[in-house]
Amino acid sequence: MDNINKTILEKGFFDEELPEGINLVKEIKYLLKKKNAILLAHYYQTGDIQDIADFVGDSLKLAQEAEKTTADMIVFAGVHFMAETAKILNPTKKVLLPDMEAGCSLADSAPYEDFKKFKDAHPNHVVVSYVNSSSEVKALTDIICTSSNAVHIIDSIPNDKEIIFAPDKNLGSYIEKVSGRKMKLWDGACHVHKEFSLEAILKLKKENPTAKIIAHPECEKPILLVSDYVGATSGILKYTQENEADKFIVATESGILHQMKKLNPNKIYIPAPPNNLDGATCACNDCEYMKLNSLKKIYLALKYEKPEILMDEKLRIKAEVPIKRMLEISAKNNL
Ligand code: 13P
Ligand code: SF4
């Protein structure tokens, strides 16, 4: 973390007392307009944040939106790698992440030094990394992917080339199955998605036989095998809109339920419970990093124009190359 952002946290930035009765929604909207800023939010954000965002989307759509915006400032209601990707793609903009502690366990599962050794041990491989990775890992990568374009990215690589895929082994093995390509998988996973309980999901299915099981490909293989649909957050959402079923068991972070209910309020969405909660019926499958953002933090970020994503320019240029390749392949496939 850079020094400016560290200082902000040490000073108890978020403890600032706000005037009594402040209307945060109104204040945020006012500051967004005044500062020619846009608020981008991922589907895993809380409903109040999604509702005031200029754009809500999955990690691919958010990157595309960040690349093309003409606003002066991007406030990113998501996690660090997403805001960093926005900065890499649109470096002249001020990119703010309301809480710099909003990391990602999956990105953390591939530390730069270890990943470099892994890459060096597999020369002549095409390196494909999931966007949930650090900019240092991206700089060692040939093509980035997200969960919504991963199969297209792998399909774009000539058949005679060997591939390294990092950092998510679950997404990697899912792509292997769909594309029929064998890859060298990095052994990483998301702490939220690896926790879903197969037993609890099957129990829910027994109790709700008409329900469709829908899962993000970061879930473990047994969950994906029993799912009616596997896809990125945007794909899962689309499936609930287009499929005629009226009940869905949702195996991904619970924030996505907000858009599902908003777009199709008459259907029933049951959050799949995680392993560590016996008989849980709550939406406790939250990503605590995603949920670090709040209206108050967004307001303060806009007011002080901090915490800001700052990057070493040489690293940014290196990390930009594989992200741009991903965006080109996505555009060719109308994604
Ligand atoms: P999406 O690319 O589907 O939005 O997923 C991002 C993510 O972090 C999933 O955990
Ligand atoms: Fe990272 Fe998992 Fe949170 Fe997605 S849900 S941001 S992969 S920790």
Short mmCIF file of C-alpha atoms and ligand atoms in Angstrom, two decimals:
data_model
loop_
_atom_site.label_atom_id
_atom_site.label_comp_id
_atom_site.label_asym_id
_atom_site.label_seq_id
_atom_site.Cartn_x
_atom_site.Cartn_y
_atom_site.Cartn_z
CA MET A 1 0.00 0.00 0.00
CA ASP A 2 1.36 3.45 -0.84
CA ASN A 3 2.16 5.95 1.90
CA ILE A 4 -0.72 8.36 1.24
CA ASN A 5 -3.29 5.61 1.59
CA LYS A 6 -1.57 4.16 4.68
CA THR A 7 -1.71 7.57 6.36
CA ILE A 8 -5.42 7.85 5.64
CA LEU A 9 -6.11 4.54 7.38
CA GLU A 10 -3.84 5.31 10.34
CA LYS A 11 -5.64 8.61 10.90
CA GLY A 12 -8.95 6.81 11.31
CA PHE A 13 -10.35 8.28 8.10
CA PHE A 14 -13.59 6.31 8.35
CA ASP A 15 -14.22 7.39 11.95
CA GLU A 16 -15.04 10.94 10.87
CA GLU A 17 -18.34 11.88 12.38
CA LEU A 18 -20.88 12.96 9.82
CA PRO A 19 -23.40 15.75 10.48
CA GLU A 20 -26.60 14.48 12.05
CA GLY A 21 -29.32 13.69 9.52
CA ILE A 22 -26.96 13.79 6.53
CA ASN A 23 -28.53 12.28 3.43
CA LEU A 24 -25.64 10.22 2.08
CA VAL A 25 -27.38 9.32 -1.18
CA LYS A 26 -28.03 12.98 -1.94
CA GLU A 27 -24.50 14.03 -0.94
CA ILE A 28 -22.89 11.28 -3.04
CA LYS A 29 -24.98 12.20 -6.07
CA TYR A 30 -24.07 15.87 -5.60
CA LEU A 31 -20.33 15.16 -5.34
CA LEU A 32 -20.40 12.76 -8.30
CA LYS A 33 -21.88 15.51 -10.45
CA LYS A 34 -19.71 18.31 -9.07
CA LYS A 35 -16.49 16.35 -9.57
CA ASN A 36 -17.47 14.78 -12.89
CA ALA A 37 -17.06 11.34 -11.30
CA ILE A 38 -18.74 8.01 -11.92
CA LEU A 39 -19.56 5.32 -9.39
CA LEU A 40 -18.97 1.77 -10.65
CA ALA A 41 -20.32 -1.07 -8.51
CA HIS A 42 -19.89 -4.83 -8.63
CA TYR A 43 -22.89 -7.13 -8.15
CA TYR A 44 -21.50 -8.20 -4.76
CA GLN A 45 -21.91 -4.72 -3.27
CA THR A 46 -24.74 -4.03 -0.84
CA GLY A 47 -28.08 -3.04 -2.40
CA ASP A 48 -27.88 0.61 -1.29
CA ILE A 49 -24.59 1.01 -3.19
CA GLN A 50 -25.85 -0.83 -6.29
CA ASP A 51 -28.92 1.42 -6.32
CA ILE A 52 -26.99 4.69 -6.62
CA ALA A 53 -24.19 3.45 -8.90
CA ASP A 54 -23.90 4.81 -12.45
CA PHE A 55 -23.12 1.29 -13.59
CA VAL A 56 -23.48 -2.12 -11.93
CA GLY A 57 -21.83 -5.12 -13.53
CA ASP A 58 -19.50 -8.10 -13.47
CA SER A 59 -15.73 -7.70 -13.54
CA LEU A 60 -15.53 -7.68 -17.36
CA LYS A 61 -18.27 -5.09 -17.90
CA LEU A 62 -16.83 -2.91 -15.13
CA ALA A 63 -13.38 -3.00 -16.78
CA GLN A 64 -14.94 -2.11 -20.15
CA GLU A 65 -16.88 0.73 -18.55
CA ALA A 66 -13.76 2.04 -16.77
CA GLU A 67 -11.78 1.96 -20.01
CA LYS A 68 -14.28 4.02 -21.97
CA THR A 69 -15.43 6.57 -19.38
CA THR A 70 -14.83 10.25 -20.07
CA ALA A 71 -15.43 11.20 -16.41
CA ASP A 72 -12.50 12.70 -14.51
CA MET A 73 -12.81 10.36 -11.57
CA ILE A 74 -13.85 6.73 -11.04
CA VAL A 75 -15.11 5.66 -7.63
CA PHE A 76 -14.87 1.89 -7.60
CA ALA A 77 -17.27 0.06 -5.30
CA GLY A 78 -15.61 -3.31 -5.60
CA VAL A 79 -12.27 -4.78 -4.57
CA HIS A 80 -8.67 -3.71 -5.11
CA PHE A 81 -7.87 -5.72 -8.26
CA MET A 82 -10.96 -4.26 -9.96
CA ALA A 83 -10.04 -0.66 -9.14
CA GLU A 84 -6.44 -1.37 -10.15
CA THR A 85 -7.63 -2.75 -13.50
CA ALA A 86 -9.61 0.48 -14.01
CA LYS A 87 -6.46 2.54 -13.32
CA ILE A 88 -4.37 0.36 -15.66
CA LEU A 89 -6.87 0.84 -18.48
CA ASN A 90 -7.56 4.53 -17.93
CA PRO A 91 -4.46 5.96 -16.20
CA THR A 92 -5.24 9.66 -16.55
CA LYS A 93 -8.35 9.26 -14.38
CA LYS A 94 -8.31 9.51 -10.62
CA VAL A 95 -9.43 6.07 -9.40
CA LEU A 96 -10.70 5.84 -5.82
CA LEU A 97 -11.30 2.66 -3.84
CA PRO A 98 -13.40 3.66 -0.80
CA ASP A 99 -11.58 1.14 1.45
CA MET A 100 -8.04 0.13 0.51
CA GLU A 101 -8.39 -2.99 2.65
CA ALA A 102 -10.90 -4.41 0.15
CA GLY A 103 -8.65 -7.16 -1.17
CA CYS A 104 -9.36 -10.61 -2.60
CA SER A 105 -8.33 -13.97 -1.14
CA LEU A 106 -8.06 -15.43 -4.64
CA ALA A 107 -5.66 -12.72 -5.83
CA ASP A 108 -3.68 -13.22 -2.60
CA SER A 109 -3.39 -16.95 -3.32
CA ALA A 110 -0.85 -16.19 -6.06
CA PRO A 111 2.04 -14.19 -4.55
CA TYR A 112 4.32 -12.68 -7.23
CA GLU A 113 7.56 -14.51 -6.27
CA ASP A 114 5.90 -17.95 -6.12
CA PHE A 115 4.03 -17.37 -9.33
CA LYS A 116 7.23 -16.27 -11.10
CA LYS A 117 8.93 -19.54 -10.04
CA PHE A 118 5.92 -21.50 -11.33
CA LYS A 119 6.04 -19.66 -14.63
CA ASP A 120 9.82 -20.16 -14.94
CA ALA A 121 9.35 -23.89 -14.27
CA HIS A 122 7.01 -24.10 -17.29
CA PRO A 123 8.77 -22.33 -20.15
CA ASN A 124 7.06 -21.97 -23.53
CA HIS A 125 3.60 -22.00 -21.95
CA VAL A 126 1.01 -19.32 -22.69
CA VAL A 127 0.16 -17.71 -19.35
CA VAL A 128 -3.53 -16.97 -18.77
CA SER A 129 -4.46 -15.29 -15.50
CA TYR A 130 -7.83 -14.55 -14.05
CA VAL A 131 -8.45 -10.82 -13.54
CA ASN A 132 -8.60 -11.63 -9.78
CA SER A 133 -4.82 -11.28 -9.52
CA SER A 134 -2.29 -8.62 -8.55
CA SER A 135 -0.87 -6.24 -11.15
CA GLU A 136 2.54 -7.91 -10.63
CA VAL A 137 1.06 -11.29 -11.63
CA LYS A 138 -0.74 -9.63 -14.54
CA ALA A 139 2.62 -8.27 -15.70
CA LEU A 140 3.86 -11.90 -15.97
CA THR A 141 0.75 -12.89 -17.95
CA ASP A 142 0.06 -13.22 -21.70
CA ILE A 143 -3.74 -12.89 -21.58
CA ILE A 144 -6.09 -11.97 -18.75
CA CYS A 145 -9.57 -13.47 -18.52
CA THR A 146 -12.68 -13.06 -16.39
CA SER A 147 -15.23 -15.75 -15.64
CA SER A 148 -17.48 -14.45 -18.43
CA ASN A 149 -14.88 -14.70 -21.22
CA ALA A 150 -12.48 -17.41 -19.95
CA VAL A 151 -13.58 -20.08 -22.45
CA HIS A 152 -13.29 -17.63 -25.39
CA ILE A 153 -9.80 -16.63 -24.22
CA ILE A 154 -8.64 -20.26 -24.02
CA ASP A 155 -10.25 -21.03 -27.40
CA SER A 156 -8.24 -18.16 -28.94
CA ILE A 157 -4.94 -19.89 -28.11
CA PRO A 158 -3.61 -22.23 -30.83
CA ASN A 159 -4.13 -25.92 -30.00
CA ASP A 160 -0.43 -26.77 -30.10
CA LYS A 161 0.36 -24.30 -27.28
CA GLU A 162 0.55 -25.40 -23.66
CA ILE A 163 -1.20 -23.18 -21.12
CA ILE A 164 -0.62 -22.12 -17.52
CA PHE A 165 -3.82 -20.98 -15.79
CA ALA A 166 -3.80 -18.99 -12.52
CA PRO A 167 -4.80 -18.39 -9.81
CA ASP A 168 -8.21 -20.15 -9.54
CA LYS A 169 -7.99 -23.94 -9.81
CA ASN A 170 -11.79 -24.30 -9.73
CA LEU A 171 -12.37 -21.93 -12.64
CA GLY A 172 -9.37 -23.55 -14.36
CA SER A 173 -10.72 -27.09 -14.09
CA TYR A 174 -14.17 -25.88 -15.20
CA ILE A 175 -12.63 -24.31 -18.35
CA GLU A 176 -10.68 -27.54 -18.97
CA LYS A 177 -13.98 -29.41 -18.99
CA VAL A 178 -15.79 -26.95 -21.28
CA SER A 179 -12.91 -26.29 -23.71
CA GLY A 180 -11.41 -29.79 -23.69
CA ARG A 181 -7.94 -28.25 -23.15
CA LYS A 182 -5.62 -29.54 -20.42
CA MET A 183 -3.81 -26.76 -18.56
CA LYS A 184 -1.22 -26.40 -15.77
CA LEU A 185 -3.37 -25.06 -12.94
CA TRP A 186 -2.17 -22.83 -10.12
CA ASP A 187 -3.52 -24.10 -6.79
CA GLY A 188 -5.57 -21.09 -5.65
CA ALA A 189 -9.20 -20.56 -4.66
CA CYS A 190 -11.66 -18.00 -3.36
CA HIS A 191 -12.43 -18.42 0.34
CA VAL A 192 -16.14 -17.61 -0.23
CA HIS A 193 -16.81 -19.88 -3.20
CA LYS A 194 -14.88 -22.89 -1.91
CA GLU A 195 -17.04 -22.95 1.22
CA PHE A 196 -20.41 -23.87 -0.29
CA SER A 197 -21.79 -27.11 1.13
CA LEU A 198 -22.79 -29.74 -1.43
CA GLU A 199 -24.81 -31.54 1.23
CA ALA A 200 -26.78 -28.39 2.12
CA ILE A 201 -27.38 -27.57 -1.56
CA LEU A 202 -28.70 -31.08 -2.26
CA LYS A 203 -30.94 -30.85 0.81
CA LEU A 204 -32.33 -27.54 -0.48
CA LYS A 205 -32.90 -29.12 -3.89
CA LYS A 206 -34.83 -31.99 -2.27
CA GLU A 207 -37.01 -29.51 -0.40
CA ASN A 208 -37.45 -27.37 -3.55
CA PRO A 209 -37.49 -29.85 -6.45
CA THR A 210 -38.43 -27.23 -9.07
CA ALA A 211 -35.54 -24.95 -8.12
CA LYS A 212 -32.58 -24.56 -10.49
CA ILE A 213 -29.10 -24.66 -8.97
CA ILE A 214 -26.96 -21.83 -10.34
CA ALA A 215 -23.27 -21.42 -9.49
CA HIS A 216 -20.24 -19.26 -10.14
CA PRO A 217 -17.32 -21.25 -11.65
CA GLU A 218 -15.16 -20.34 -8.63
CA CYS A 219 -17.19 -22.99 -6.71
CA GLU A 220 -15.69 -26.45 -6.21
CA LYS A 221 -16.21 -29.19 -8.81
CA PRO A 222 -18.95 -31.20 -6.97
CA ILE A 223 -21.10 -28.05 -6.75
CA LEU A 224 -20.56 -27.28 -10.44
CA LEU A 225 -21.45 -30.87 -11.35
CA VAL A 226 -24.90 -30.64 -9.71
CA SER A 227 -25.61 -27.15 -11.08
CA ASP A 228 -28.15 -26.47 -13.82
CA TYR A 229 -26.19 -23.39 -14.87
CA VAL A 230 -22.60 -22.27 -14.27
CA GLY A 231 -21.50 -18.75 -15.17
CA ALA A 232 -20.14 -15.36 -14.23
CA THR A 233 -22.28 -13.06 -12.08
CA SER A 234 -23.77 -11.45 -15.21
CA GLY A 235 -24.57 -14.88 -16.69
CA ILE A 236 -26.19 -16.12 -13.49
CA LEU A 237 -28.33 -12.99 -13.35
CA LYS A 238 -29.37 -13.36 -17.00
CA TYR A 239 -30.25 -17.02 -16.41
CA THR A 240 -32.66 -16.09 -13.59
CA GLN A 241 -34.35 -13.59 -15.91
CA GLU A 242 -34.61 -15.86 -18.93
CA ASN A 243 -35.24 -19.27 -17.38
CA GLU A 244 -38.87 -20.11 -16.73
CA ALA A 245 -38.17 -21.60 -13.27
CA ASP A 246 -39.55 -19.61 -10.37
CA LYS A 247 -36.97 -20.71 -7.76
CA PHE A 248 -33.19 -20.64 -7.79
CA ILE A 249 -30.57 -21.95 -5.37
CA VAL A 250 -27.77 -19.43 -5.76
CA ALA A 251 -24.16 -20.55 -5.15
CA THR A 252 -22.26 -17.30 -5.24
CA GLU A 253 -21.84 -14.20 -3.10
CA SER A 254 -25.17 -13.00 -1.75
CA GLY A 255 -24.93 -9.43 -3.13
CA ILE A 256 -26.14 -10.70 -6.51
CA LEU A 257 -29.55 -11.48 -5.00
CA HIS A 258 -30.28 -7.76 -4.88
CA GLN A 259 -30.33 -7.42 -8.69
CA MET A 260 -32.20 -10.73 -9.06
CA LYS A 261 -34.99 -9.54 -6.77
CA LYS A 262 -35.02 -6.12 -8.42
CA LEU A 263 -35.29 -7.50 -11.95
CA ASN A 264 -37.64 -10.36 -11.15
CA PRO A 265 -39.35 -9.76 -7.80
CA ASN A 266 -41.84 -12.60 -8.20
CA LYS A 267 -39.24 -15.35 -8.26
CA ILE A 268 -37.65 -16.95 -5.21
CA TYR A 269 -33.87 -16.89 -4.68
CA ILE A 270 -32.37 -19.15 -2.05
CA PRO A 271 -28.75 -18.41 -1.09
CA ALA A 272 -26.71 -21.63 -0.98
CA PRO A 273 -25.31 -22.06 2.54
CA PRO A 274 -21.62 -22.43 3.28
CA ASN A 275 -20.07 -25.51 4.99
CA ASN A 276 -19.16 -23.80 8.19
CA LEU A 277 -22.71 -23.01 9.25
CA ASP A 278 -24.80 -25.93 10.38
CA GLY A 279 -28.29 -25.69 8.98
CA ALA A 280 -27.79 -22.05 8.01
CA THR A 281 -30.62 -20.44 6.12
CA CYS A 282 -29.18 -16.94 6.07
CA ALA A 283 -27.35 -15.18 3.27
CA CYS A 284 -24.08 -15.55 5.15
CA ASN A 285 -22.02 -16.28 2.06
CA ASP A 286 -20.69 -12.75 1.96
CA CYS A 287 -17.29 -11.64 0.72
CA GLU A 288 -16.09 -9.54 3.63
CA TYR A 289 -13.75 -7.63 1.29
CA MET A 290 -16.58 -6.60 -1.02
CA LYS A 291 -18.69 -5.67 1.98
CA LEU A 292 -16.04 -3.29 3.37
CA ASN A 293 -17.46 -0.58 1.12
CA SER A 294 -20.32 1.52 2.45
CA LEU A 295 -22.20 4.69 1.52
CA LYS A 296 -20.27 6.56 4.22
CA LYS A 297 -16.91 5.44 2.81
CA ILE A 298 -17.99 6.32 -0.73
CA TYR A 299 -19.04 9.76 0.48
CA LEU A 300 -15.72 10.33 2.28
CA ALA A 301 -13.74 9.04 -0.71
CA LEU A 302 -15.50 11.53 -2.97
CA LYS A 303 -15.16 14.37 -0.48
CA TYR A 304 -11.39 13.92 0.09
CA GLU A 305 -10.60 12.23 -3.26
CA LYS A 306 -8.84 9.43 -1.34
CA PRO A 307 -7.89 6.58 -1.02
CA GLU A 308 -6.53 6.70 -4.54
CA ILE A 309 -5.10 3.86 -6.62
CA LEU A 310 -1.55 4.87 -7.53
CA MET A 311 0.69 2.70 -9.67
CA ASP A 312 4.24 2.51 -10.84
CA GLU A 313 4.04 3.45 -14.54
CA LYS A 314 6.40 0.67 -15.73
CA LEU A 315 4.31 -1.94 -13.95
CA ARG A 316 1.09 -0.41 -15.28
CA ILE A 317 2.31 -0.61 -18.87
CA LYS A 318 3.33 -4.27 -18.45
CA ALA A 319 0.02 -5.19 -16.81
CA GLU A 320 -1.99 -3.35 -19.46
CA VAL A 321 -0.81 -5.56 -22.34
CA PRO A 322 -2.59 -8.81 -21.27
CA ILE A 323 -5.72 -6.91 -20.19
CA LYS A 324 -5.96 -5.19 -23.59
CA ARG A 325 -5.59 -8.61 -25.27
CA MET A 326 -8.53 -9.84 -23.21
CA LEU A 327 -10.62 -6.82 -24.20
CA GLU A 328 -9.81 -7.33 -27.90
CA ILE A 329 -10.84 -11.01 -27.79
CA SER A 330 -13.98 -10.09 -25.83
CA ALA A 331 -14.93 -7.43 -28.39
CA LYS A 332 -14.45 -9.93 -31.25
CA ASN A 333 -16.86 -12.26 -29.46
CA ASN A 334 -19.37 -9.49 -28.70
CA LEU A 335 -18.79 -9.85 -24.95
P1 13P B 1 -17.42 -11.89 -11.96
O1 13P B 1 -16.34 -11.75 -12.98
O2 13P B 1 -18.37 -12.98 -12.30
O3 13P B 1 -18.07 -10.60 -11.69
O4 13P B 1 -16.76 -12.40 -10.61
C1 13P B 1 -15.84 -11.65 -9.89
C2 13P B 1 -15.55 -12.26 -8.59
O5 13P B 1 -14.76 -11.75 -7.83
C3 13P B 1 -16.19 -13.49 -8.24
O6 13P B 1 -15.89 -13.85 -6.95
FE1 SF4 B 2 -12.17 -12.33 -4.34
FE2 SF4 B 2 -13.77 -14.31 -3.63
FE3 SF4 B 2 -14.33 -11.84 -2.83
FE4 SF4 B 2 -14.61 -12.54 -5.43
S1 SF4 B 2 -15.78 -13.33 -3.68
S2 SF4 B 2 -13.65 -10.68 -4.64
S3 SF4 B 2 -12.90 -13.99 -5.65
S4 SF4 B 2 -12.51 -13.06 -2.24
#
